[in-house]
Amino acid sequence: IKYSERAIEVFPSQPLFFYYGGSAYSSKKNYPKAVSLFESGQKIAGSNMELNVQFLSQLGDTYNSLKLFAKSDSSYEAALKIDSENVHVLNNYSYYLSLRKEKLDKAKKMCEKMLEKSPNEPAYLDTYAWVLYQIKDYENARKYMEKALLKTSDATIVEHYGDVLFQLGNKQEALVQWKKAREGEGYSELLNKKISDKKLYE
């Protein structure tokens, strides 16, 4: 953070330093400061379309962290107007929509486009599975979750898999997966309650 702030002072017309500074503040969960730097950097990114997409993508992520969902969505939309096949934007936008249970048809289409480009990325498979879960297509959600779990043991994905199994009526195996998720990092605040009560909470 200190170095990026110094660089911005010395090179105030270089957008990359705003990007690095914003990313550093975002990693420290200082989201308002991150937004300020990303917005400033995007204004001076000019005709550099790749950099514009990176700024807009980060703004989408950061606004989402601040629960400013309309601003988050509009940032992602602006990024996709420039690069409609950017898999990072397609993934994050569709995942956050799925968490909010909003525009799920749109989220599904974005996931399908994303998986055409990156069919084996575990995070993208999980996002698609979670969109399918939210539209109650549990059997297909299970298939994509299992495909993701061939490549990762990420706790969030393992927990999601447990949720899918529970919805399919396989409650014992769901409990096994929830306990497995607890061994990792990134699981939800509800996981311990799911395990202790042997019930699904959302």
PDB file of C-alpha atoms in Angstrom:
ATOM      1  CA  ILE A   1       0.000   0.000   0.000  1.00  0.00           C
ATOM      2  CA  LYS A   2       2.765   2.413   0.982  1.00  0.00           C
ATOM      3  CA  TYR A   3       4.669   1.859  -2.277  1.00  0.00           C
ATOM      4  CA  SER A   4       1.598   2.197  -4.485  1.00  0.00           C
ATOM      5  CA  GLU A   5       0.601   5.451  -2.760  1.00  0.00           C
ATOM      6  CA  ARG A   6       4.108   6.821  -3.287  1.00  0.00           C
ATOM      7  CA  ALA A   7       4.021   5.727  -6.936  1.00  0.00           C
ATOM      8  CA  ILE A   8       0.661   7.480  -7.431  1.00  0.00           C
ATOM      9  CA  GLU A   9       2.164  10.681  -6.009  1.00  0.00           C
ATOM     10  CA  VAL A  10       5.116  10.488  -8.401  1.00  0.00           C
ATOM     11  CA  PHE A  11       3.217   9.137 -11.437  1.00  0.00           C
ATOM     12  CA  PRO A  12      -0.383  10.382 -11.045  1.00  0.00           C
ATOM     13  CA  SER A  13      -1.204   9.683 -14.700  1.00  0.00           C
ATOM     14  CA  GLN A  14      -0.218   5.990 -14.589  1.00  0.00           C
ATOM     15  CA  PRO A  15      -3.400   3.933 -14.079  1.00  0.00           C
ATOM     16  CA  LEU A  16      -1.577   0.718 -13.157  1.00  0.00           C
ATOM     17  CA  PHE A  17      -0.463   2.155  -9.819  1.00  0.00           C
ATOM     18  CA  PHE A  18      -4.100   2.906  -8.969  1.00  0.00           C
ATOM     19  CA  TYR A  19      -4.897  -0.708  -9.848  1.00  0.00           C
ATOM     20  CA  TYR A  20      -2.170  -2.087  -7.584  1.00  0.00           C
ATOM     21  CA  GLY A  21      -3.171   0.264  -4.770  1.00  0.00           C
ATOM     22  CA  GLY A  22      -6.838  -0.624  -5.080  1.00  0.00           C
ATOM     23  CA  SER A  23      -6.019  -4.332  -5.083  1.00  0.00           C
ATOM     24  CA  ALA A  24      -3.899  -3.911  -1.950  1.00  0.00           C
ATOM     25  CA  TYR A  25      -6.672  -2.064  -0.105  1.00  0.00           C
ATOM     26  CA  SER A  26      -9.208  -4.646  -1.268  1.00  0.00           C
ATOM     27  CA  SER A  27      -7.074  -7.481   0.121  1.00  0.00           C
ATOM     28  CA  LYS A  28      -7.060  -5.623   3.464  1.00  0.00           C
ATOM     29  CA  LYS A  29     -10.880  -5.316   3.223  1.00  0.00           C
ATOM     30  CA  ASN A  30     -10.684  -1.518   3.049  1.00  0.00           C
ATOM     31  CA  TYR A  31     -13.264  -1.532   0.276  1.00  0.00           C
ATOM     32  CA  PRO A  32     -14.186   2.193   0.230  1.00  0.00           C
ATOM     33  CA  LYS A  33     -10.530   3.131  -0.337  1.00  0.00           C
ATOM     34  CA  ALA A  34     -10.206   0.390  -2.957  1.00  0.00           C
ATOM     35  CA  VAL A  35     -13.251   1.722  -4.830  1.00  0.00           C
ATOM     36  CA  SER A  36     -11.821   5.234  -4.771  1.00  0.00           C
ATOM     37  CA  LEU A  37      -8.546   4.088  -6.341  1.00  0.00           C
ATOM     38  CA  PHE A  38     -10.198   1.812  -8.907  1.00  0.00           C
ATOM     39  CA  GLU A  39     -12.556   4.604  -9.980  1.00  0.00           C
ATOM     40  CA  SER A  40      -9.702   7.101 -10.264  1.00  0.00           C
ATOM     41  CA  GLY A  41      -7.589   4.645 -12.228  1.00  0.00           C
ATOM     42  CA  GLN A  42     -10.383   3.772 -14.601  1.00  0.00           C
ATOM     43  CA  LYS A  43     -10.922   7.436 -15.416  1.00  0.00           C
ATOM     44  CA  ILE A  44      -7.339   7.751 -16.654  1.00  0.00           C
ATOM     45  CA  ALA A  45      -7.149   4.332 -18.338  1.00  0.00           C
ATOM     46  CA  GLY A  46      -8.352   6.039 -21.512  1.00  0.00           C
ATOM     47  CA  SER A  47      -8.480   3.842 -24.599  1.00  0.00           C
ATOM     48  CA  ASN A  48      -6.685   0.911 -22.955  1.00  0.00           C
ATOM     49  CA  MET A  49      -9.624  -1.474 -23.170  1.00  0.00           C
ATOM     50  CA  GLU A  50      -7.904  -4.357 -21.376  1.00  0.00           C
ATOM     51  CA  LEU A  51      -7.103  -2.142 -18.410  1.00  0.00           C
ATOM     52  CA  ASN A  52     -10.621  -0.702 -18.430  1.00  0.00           C
ATOM     53  CA  VAL A  53     -12.027  -4.225 -18.125  1.00  0.00           C
ATOM     54  CA  GLN A  54      -9.675  -4.982 -15.230  1.00  0.00           C
ATOM     55  CA  PHE A  55     -10.756  -1.849 -13.369  1.00  0.00           C
ATOM     56  CA  LEU A  56     -14.454  -2.489 -14.022  1.00  0.00           C
ATOM     57  CA  SER A  57     -14.095  -6.104 -12.947  1.00  0.00           C
ATOM     58  CA  GLN A  58     -12.435  -5.057  -9.693  1.00  0.00           C
ATOM     59  CA  LEU A  59     -15.114  -2.427  -9.144  1.00  0.00           C
ATOM     60  CA  GLY A  60     -17.763  -5.102  -9.618  1.00  0.00           C
ATOM     61  CA  ASP A  61     -16.082  -7.321  -7.030  1.00  0.00           C
ATOM     62  CA  THR A  62     -15.491  -4.500  -4.562  1.00  0.00           C
ATOM     63  CA  TYR A  63     -18.975  -2.989  -4.825  1.00  0.00           C
ATOM     64  CA  ASN A  64     -20.340  -6.482  -4.206  1.00  0.00           C
ATOM     65  CA  SER A  65     -18.266  -6.694  -1.016  1.00  0.00           C
ATOM     66  CA  LEU A  66     -19.855  -3.398   0.043  1.00  0.00           C
ATOM     67  CA  LYS A  67     -23.319  -4.811  -0.805  1.00  0.00           C
ATOM     68  CA  LEU A  68     -23.769  -2.041  -3.382  1.00  0.00           C
ATOM     69  CA  PHE A  69     -25.274  -4.520  -5.801  1.00  0.00           C
ATOM     70  CA  ALA A  70     -26.649  -2.117  -8.418  1.00  0.00           C
ATOM     71  CA  LYS A  71     -23.206  -0.521  -8.792  1.00  0.00           C
ATOM     72  CA  SER A  72     -21.586  -3.951  -8.825  1.00  0.00           C
ATOM     73  CA  ASP A  73     -23.887  -5.172 -11.594  1.00  0.00           C
ATOM     74  CA  SER A  74     -23.420  -2.037 -13.699  1.00  0.00           C
ATOM     75  CA  SER A  75     -19.625  -2.365 -13.412  1.00  0.00           C
ATOM     76  CA  TYR A  76     -19.756  -5.952 -14.651  1.00  0.00           C
ATOM     77  CA  GLU A  77     -22.153  -4.962 -17.448  1.00  0.00           C
ATOM     78  CA  ALA A  78     -19.767  -2.209 -18.552  1.00  0.00           C
ATOM     79  CA  ALA A  79     -16.860  -4.674 -18.529  1.00  0.00           C
ATOM     80  CA  LEU A  80     -18.811  -7.172 -20.639  1.00  0.00           C
ATOM     81  CA  LYS A  81     -19.688  -4.462 -23.166  1.00  0.00           C
ATOM     82  CA  ILE A  82     -15.955  -4.163 -23.802  1.00  0.00           C
ATOM     83  CA  ASP A  83     -15.107  -7.864 -23.543  1.00  0.00           C
ATOM     84  CA  SER A  84     -18.191 -10.075 -23.655  1.00  0.00           C
ATOM     85  CA  GLU A  85     -16.153 -13.269 -23.189  1.00  0.00           C
ATOM     86  CA  ASN A  86     -14.070 -12.289 -20.169  1.00  0.00           C
ATOM     87  CA  VAL A  87     -14.325 -15.443 -18.057  1.00  0.00           C
ATOM     88  CA  HIS A  88     -13.381 -13.746 -14.774  1.00  0.00           C
ATOM     89  CA  VAL A  89     -16.207 -11.220 -15.154  1.00  0.00           C
ATOM     90  CA  LEU A  90     -18.680 -13.848 -16.370  1.00  0.00           C
ATOM     91  CA  ASN A  91     -17.836 -16.063 -13.403  1.00  0.00           C
ATOM     92  CA  ASN A  92     -17.978 -13.469 -10.646  1.00  0.00           C
ATOM     93  CA  TYR A  93     -21.062 -11.717 -11.997  1.00  0.00           C
ATOM     94  CA  SER A  94     -23.012 -14.964 -12.376  1.00  0.00           C
ATOM     95  CA  TYR A  95     -21.851 -16.292  -8.992  1.00  0.00           C
ATOM     96  CA  TYR A  96     -22.904 -13.152  -7.127  1.00  0.00           C
ATOM     97  CA  LEU A  97     -26.267 -13.181  -8.911  1.00  0.00           C
ATOM     98  CA  SER A  98     -26.719 -16.798  -7.814  1.00  0.00           C
ATOM     99  CA  LEU A  99     -25.962 -15.910  -4.192  1.00  0.00           C
ATOM    100  CA  ARG A 100     -28.624 -13.200  -4.381  1.00  0.00           C
ATOM    101  CA  LYS A 101     -31.003 -15.524  -6.284  1.00  0.00           C
ATOM    102  CA  GLU A 102     -31.500 -12.828  -8.912  1.00  0.00           C
ATOM    103  CA  LYS A 103     -31.498 -12.913 -12.741  1.00  0.00           C
ATOM    104  CA  LEU A 104     -30.780 -16.648 -12.660  1.00  0.00           C
ATOM    105  CA  ASP A 105     -31.550 -17.145 -16.365  1.00  0.00           C
ATOM    106  CA  LYS A 106     -28.968 -14.500 -17.191  1.00  0.00           C
ATOM    107  CA  ALA A 107     -26.489 -16.081 -14.769  1.00  0.00           C
ATOM    108  CA  LYS A 108     -26.996 -19.495 -16.411  1.00  0.00           C
ATOM    109  CA  LYS A 109     -26.328 -18.094 -19.892  1.00  0.00           C
ATOM    110  CA  MET A 110     -23.176 -16.339 -18.692  1.00  0.00           C
ATOM    111  CA  CYS A 111     -21.964 -19.588 -17.122  1.00  0.00           C
ATOM    112  CA  GLU A 112     -22.560 -21.506 -20.336  1.00  0.00           C
ATOM    113  CA  LYS A 113     -20.530 -18.940 -22.279  1.00  0.00           C
ATOM    114  CA  MET A 114     -17.765 -19.082 -19.653  1.00  0.00           C
ATOM    115  CA  LEU A 115     -17.575 -22.893 -19.723  1.00  0.00           C
ATOM    116  CA  GLU A 116     -17.314 -22.875 -23.515  1.00  0.00           C
ATOM    117  CA  LYS A 117     -14.004 -21.059 -23.051  1.00  0.00           C
ATOM    118  CA  SER A 118     -12.808 -22.729 -19.825  1.00  0.00           C
ATOM    119  CA  PRO A 119     -14.615 -26.068 -19.455  1.00  0.00           C
ATOM    120  CA  ASN A 120     -12.345 -27.555 -16.775  1.00  0.00           C
ATOM    121  CA  GLU A 121     -11.804 -24.694 -14.315  1.00  0.00           C
ATOM    122  CA  PRO A 122     -13.120 -25.902 -10.903  1.00  0.00           C
ATOM    123  CA  ALA A 123     -14.293 -22.460  -9.748  1.00  0.00           C
ATOM    124  CA  TYR A 124     -16.292 -21.979 -12.951  1.00  0.00           C
ATOM    125  CA  LEU A 125     -17.805 -25.468 -12.704  1.00  0.00           C
ATOM    126  CA  ASP A 126     -18.821 -24.689  -9.124  1.00  0.00           C
ATOM    127  CA  THR A 127     -20.404 -21.390 -10.165  1.00  0.00           C
ATOM    128  CA  TYR A 128     -22.459 -23.130 -12.850  1.00  0.00           C
ATOM    129  CA  ALA A 129     -23.439 -25.864 -10.396  1.00  0.00           C
ATOM    130  CA  TRP A 130     -24.533 -23.238  -7.882  1.00  0.00           C
ATOM    131  CA  VAL A 131     -26.670 -21.445 -10.460  1.00  0.00           C
ATOM    132  CA  LEU A 132     -28.265 -24.812 -11.300  1.00  0.00           C
ATOM    133  CA  TYR A 133     -28.785 -25.398  -7.580  1.00  0.00           C
ATOM    134  CA  GLN A 134     -30.618 -22.085  -7.229  1.00  0.00           C
ATOM    135  CA  ILE A 135     -32.981 -22.985 -10.073  1.00  0.00           C
ATOM    136  CA  LYS A 136     -33.527 -26.358  -8.325  1.00  0.00           C
ATOM    137  CA  ASP A 137     -31.856 -28.442 -11.047  1.00  0.00           C
ATOM    138  CA  TYR A 138     -30.151 -30.495  -8.348  1.00  0.00           C
ATOM    139  CA  GLU A 139     -29.199 -33.509 -10.475  1.00  0.00           C
ATOM    140  CA  ASN A 140     -27.237 -31.436 -12.995  1.00  0.00           C
ATOM    141  CA  ALA A 141     -25.815 -29.346 -10.156  1.00  0.00           C
ATOM    142  CA  ARG A 142     -24.467 -32.575  -8.645  1.00  0.00           C
ATOM    143  CA  LYS A 143     -22.823 -33.591 -11.936  1.00  0.00           C
ATOM    144  CA  TYR A 144     -20.982 -30.290 -12.326  1.00  0.00           C
ATOM    145  CA  MET A 145     -20.021 -30.229  -8.647  1.00  0.00           C
ATOM    146  CA  GLU A 146     -18.508 -33.704  -8.932  1.00  0.00           C
ATOM    147  CA  LYS A 147     -16.595 -32.630 -12.033  1.00  0.00           C
ATOM    148  CA  ALA A 148     -15.177 -29.670 -10.094  1.00  0.00           C
ATOM    149  CA  LEU A 149     -14.225 -31.895  -7.158  1.00  0.00           C
ATOM    150  CA  LEU A 150     -12.103 -34.091  -9.426  1.00  0.00           C
ATOM    151  CA  LYS A 151      -9.768 -31.101  -9.645  1.00  0.00           C
ATOM    152  CA  THR A 152     -10.011 -29.423  -6.229  1.00  0.00           C
ATOM    153  CA  SER A 153     -10.906 -30.003  -2.581  1.00  0.00           C
ATOM    154  CA  ASP A 154     -11.840 -26.352  -1.987  1.00  0.00           C
ATOM    155  CA  ALA A 155     -13.993 -26.136   1.162  1.00  0.00           C
ATOM    156  CA  THR A 156     -16.621 -23.881  -0.431  1.00  0.00           C
ATOM    157  CA  ILE A 157     -17.143 -26.344  -3.276  1.00  0.00           C
ATOM    158  CA  VAL A 158     -17.215 -29.332  -0.894  1.00  0.00           C
ATOM    159  CA  GLU A 159     -19.838 -27.564   1.236  1.00  0.00           C
ATOM    160  CA  HIS A 160     -21.893 -26.761  -1.863  1.00  0.00           C
ATOM    161  CA  TYR A 161     -21.678 -30.433  -2.840  1.00  0.00           C
ATOM    162  CA  GLY A 162     -23.066 -31.382   0.559  1.00  0.00           C
ATOM    163  CA  ASP A 163     -25.953 -28.955   0.061  1.00  0.00           C
ATOM    164  CA  VAL A 164     -26.753 -30.502  -3.336  1.00  0.00           C
ATOM    165  CA  LEU A 165     -26.669 -34.025  -1.900  1.00  0.00           C
ATOM    166  CA  PHE A 166     -28.996 -32.969   0.913  1.00  0.00           C
ATOM    167  CA  GLN A 167     -31.495 -31.588  -1.594  1.00  0.00           C
ATOM    168  CA  LEU A 168     -31.306 -34.891  -3.489  1.00  0.00           C
ATOM    169  CA  GLY A 169     -32.237 -36.752  -0.307  1.00  0.00           C
ATOM    170  CA  ASN A 170     -28.776 -38.194   0.404  1.00  0.00           C
ATOM    171  CA  LYS A 171     -28.551 -36.706   3.892  1.00  0.00           C
ATOM    172  CA  GLN A 172     -25.882 -39.040   5.294  1.00  0.00           C
ATOM    173  CA  GLU A 173     -23.452 -38.321   2.461  1.00  0.00           C
ATOM    174  CA  ALA A 174     -24.289 -34.605   2.733  1.00  0.00           C
ATOM    175  CA  LEU A 175     -23.175 -34.717   6.365  1.00  0.00           C
ATOM    176  CA  VAL A 176     -19.933 -36.461   5.342  1.00  0.00           C
ATOM    177  CA  GLN A 177     -19.213 -33.684   2.820  1.00  0.00           C
ATOM    178  CA  TRP A 178     -20.039 -30.907   5.293  1.00  0.00           C
ATOM    179  CA  LYS A 179     -17.610 -32.403   7.822  1.00  0.00           C
ATOM    180  CA  LYS A 180     -14.997 -32.661   5.087  1.00  0.00           C
ATOM    181  CA  ALA A 181     -15.555 -28.989   4.193  1.00  0.00           C
ATOM    182  CA  ARG A 182     -14.917 -28.008   7.807  1.00  0.00           C
ATOM    183  CA  GLU A 183     -11.357 -29.323   7.489  1.00  0.00           C
ATOM    184  CA  GLY A 184     -10.570 -26.600   4.952  1.00  0.00           C
ATOM    185  CA  GLU A 185     -10.982 -22.829   4.718  1.00  0.00           C
ATOM    186  CA  GLY A 186     -13.654 -20.677   3.117  1.00  0.00           C
ATOM    187  CA  TYR A 187     -16.747 -22.526   4.269  1.00  0.00           C
ATOM    188  CA  SER A 188     -19.885 -20.600   5.239  1.00  0.00           C
ATOM    189  CA  GLU A 189     -20.861 -19.344   8.678  1.00  0.00           C
ATOM    190  CA  LEU A 190     -23.767 -21.814   8.604  1.00  0.00           C
ATOM    191  CA  LEU A 191     -21.633 -24.934   8.182  1.00  0.00           C
ATOM    192  CA  ASN A 192     -21.299 -25.818  11.869  1.00  0.00           C
ATOM    193  CA  LYS A 193     -25.062 -25.412  12.318  1.00  0.00           C
ATOM    194  CA  LYS A 194     -25.690 -27.707   9.341  1.00  0.00           C
ATOM    195  CA  ILE A 195     -23.455 -30.352  10.910  1.00  0.00           C
ATOM    196  CA  SER A 196     -24.797 -30.093  14.463  1.00  0.00           C
ATOM    197  CA  ASP A 197     -28.464 -30.079  13.405  1.00  0.00           C
ATOM    198  CA  LYS A 198     -27.987 -32.383  10.380  1.00  0.00           C
ATOM    199  CA  LYS A 199     -30.130 -29.953   8.406  1.00  0.00           C
ATOM    200  CA  LEU A 200     -29.647 -27.628   5.476  1.00  0.00           C
ATOM    201  CA  TYR A 201     -29.550 -23.898   6.243  1.00  0.00           C
ATOM    202  CA  GLU A 202     -29.205 -21.232   3.572  1.00  0.00           C
TER     203      GLU A 202
END
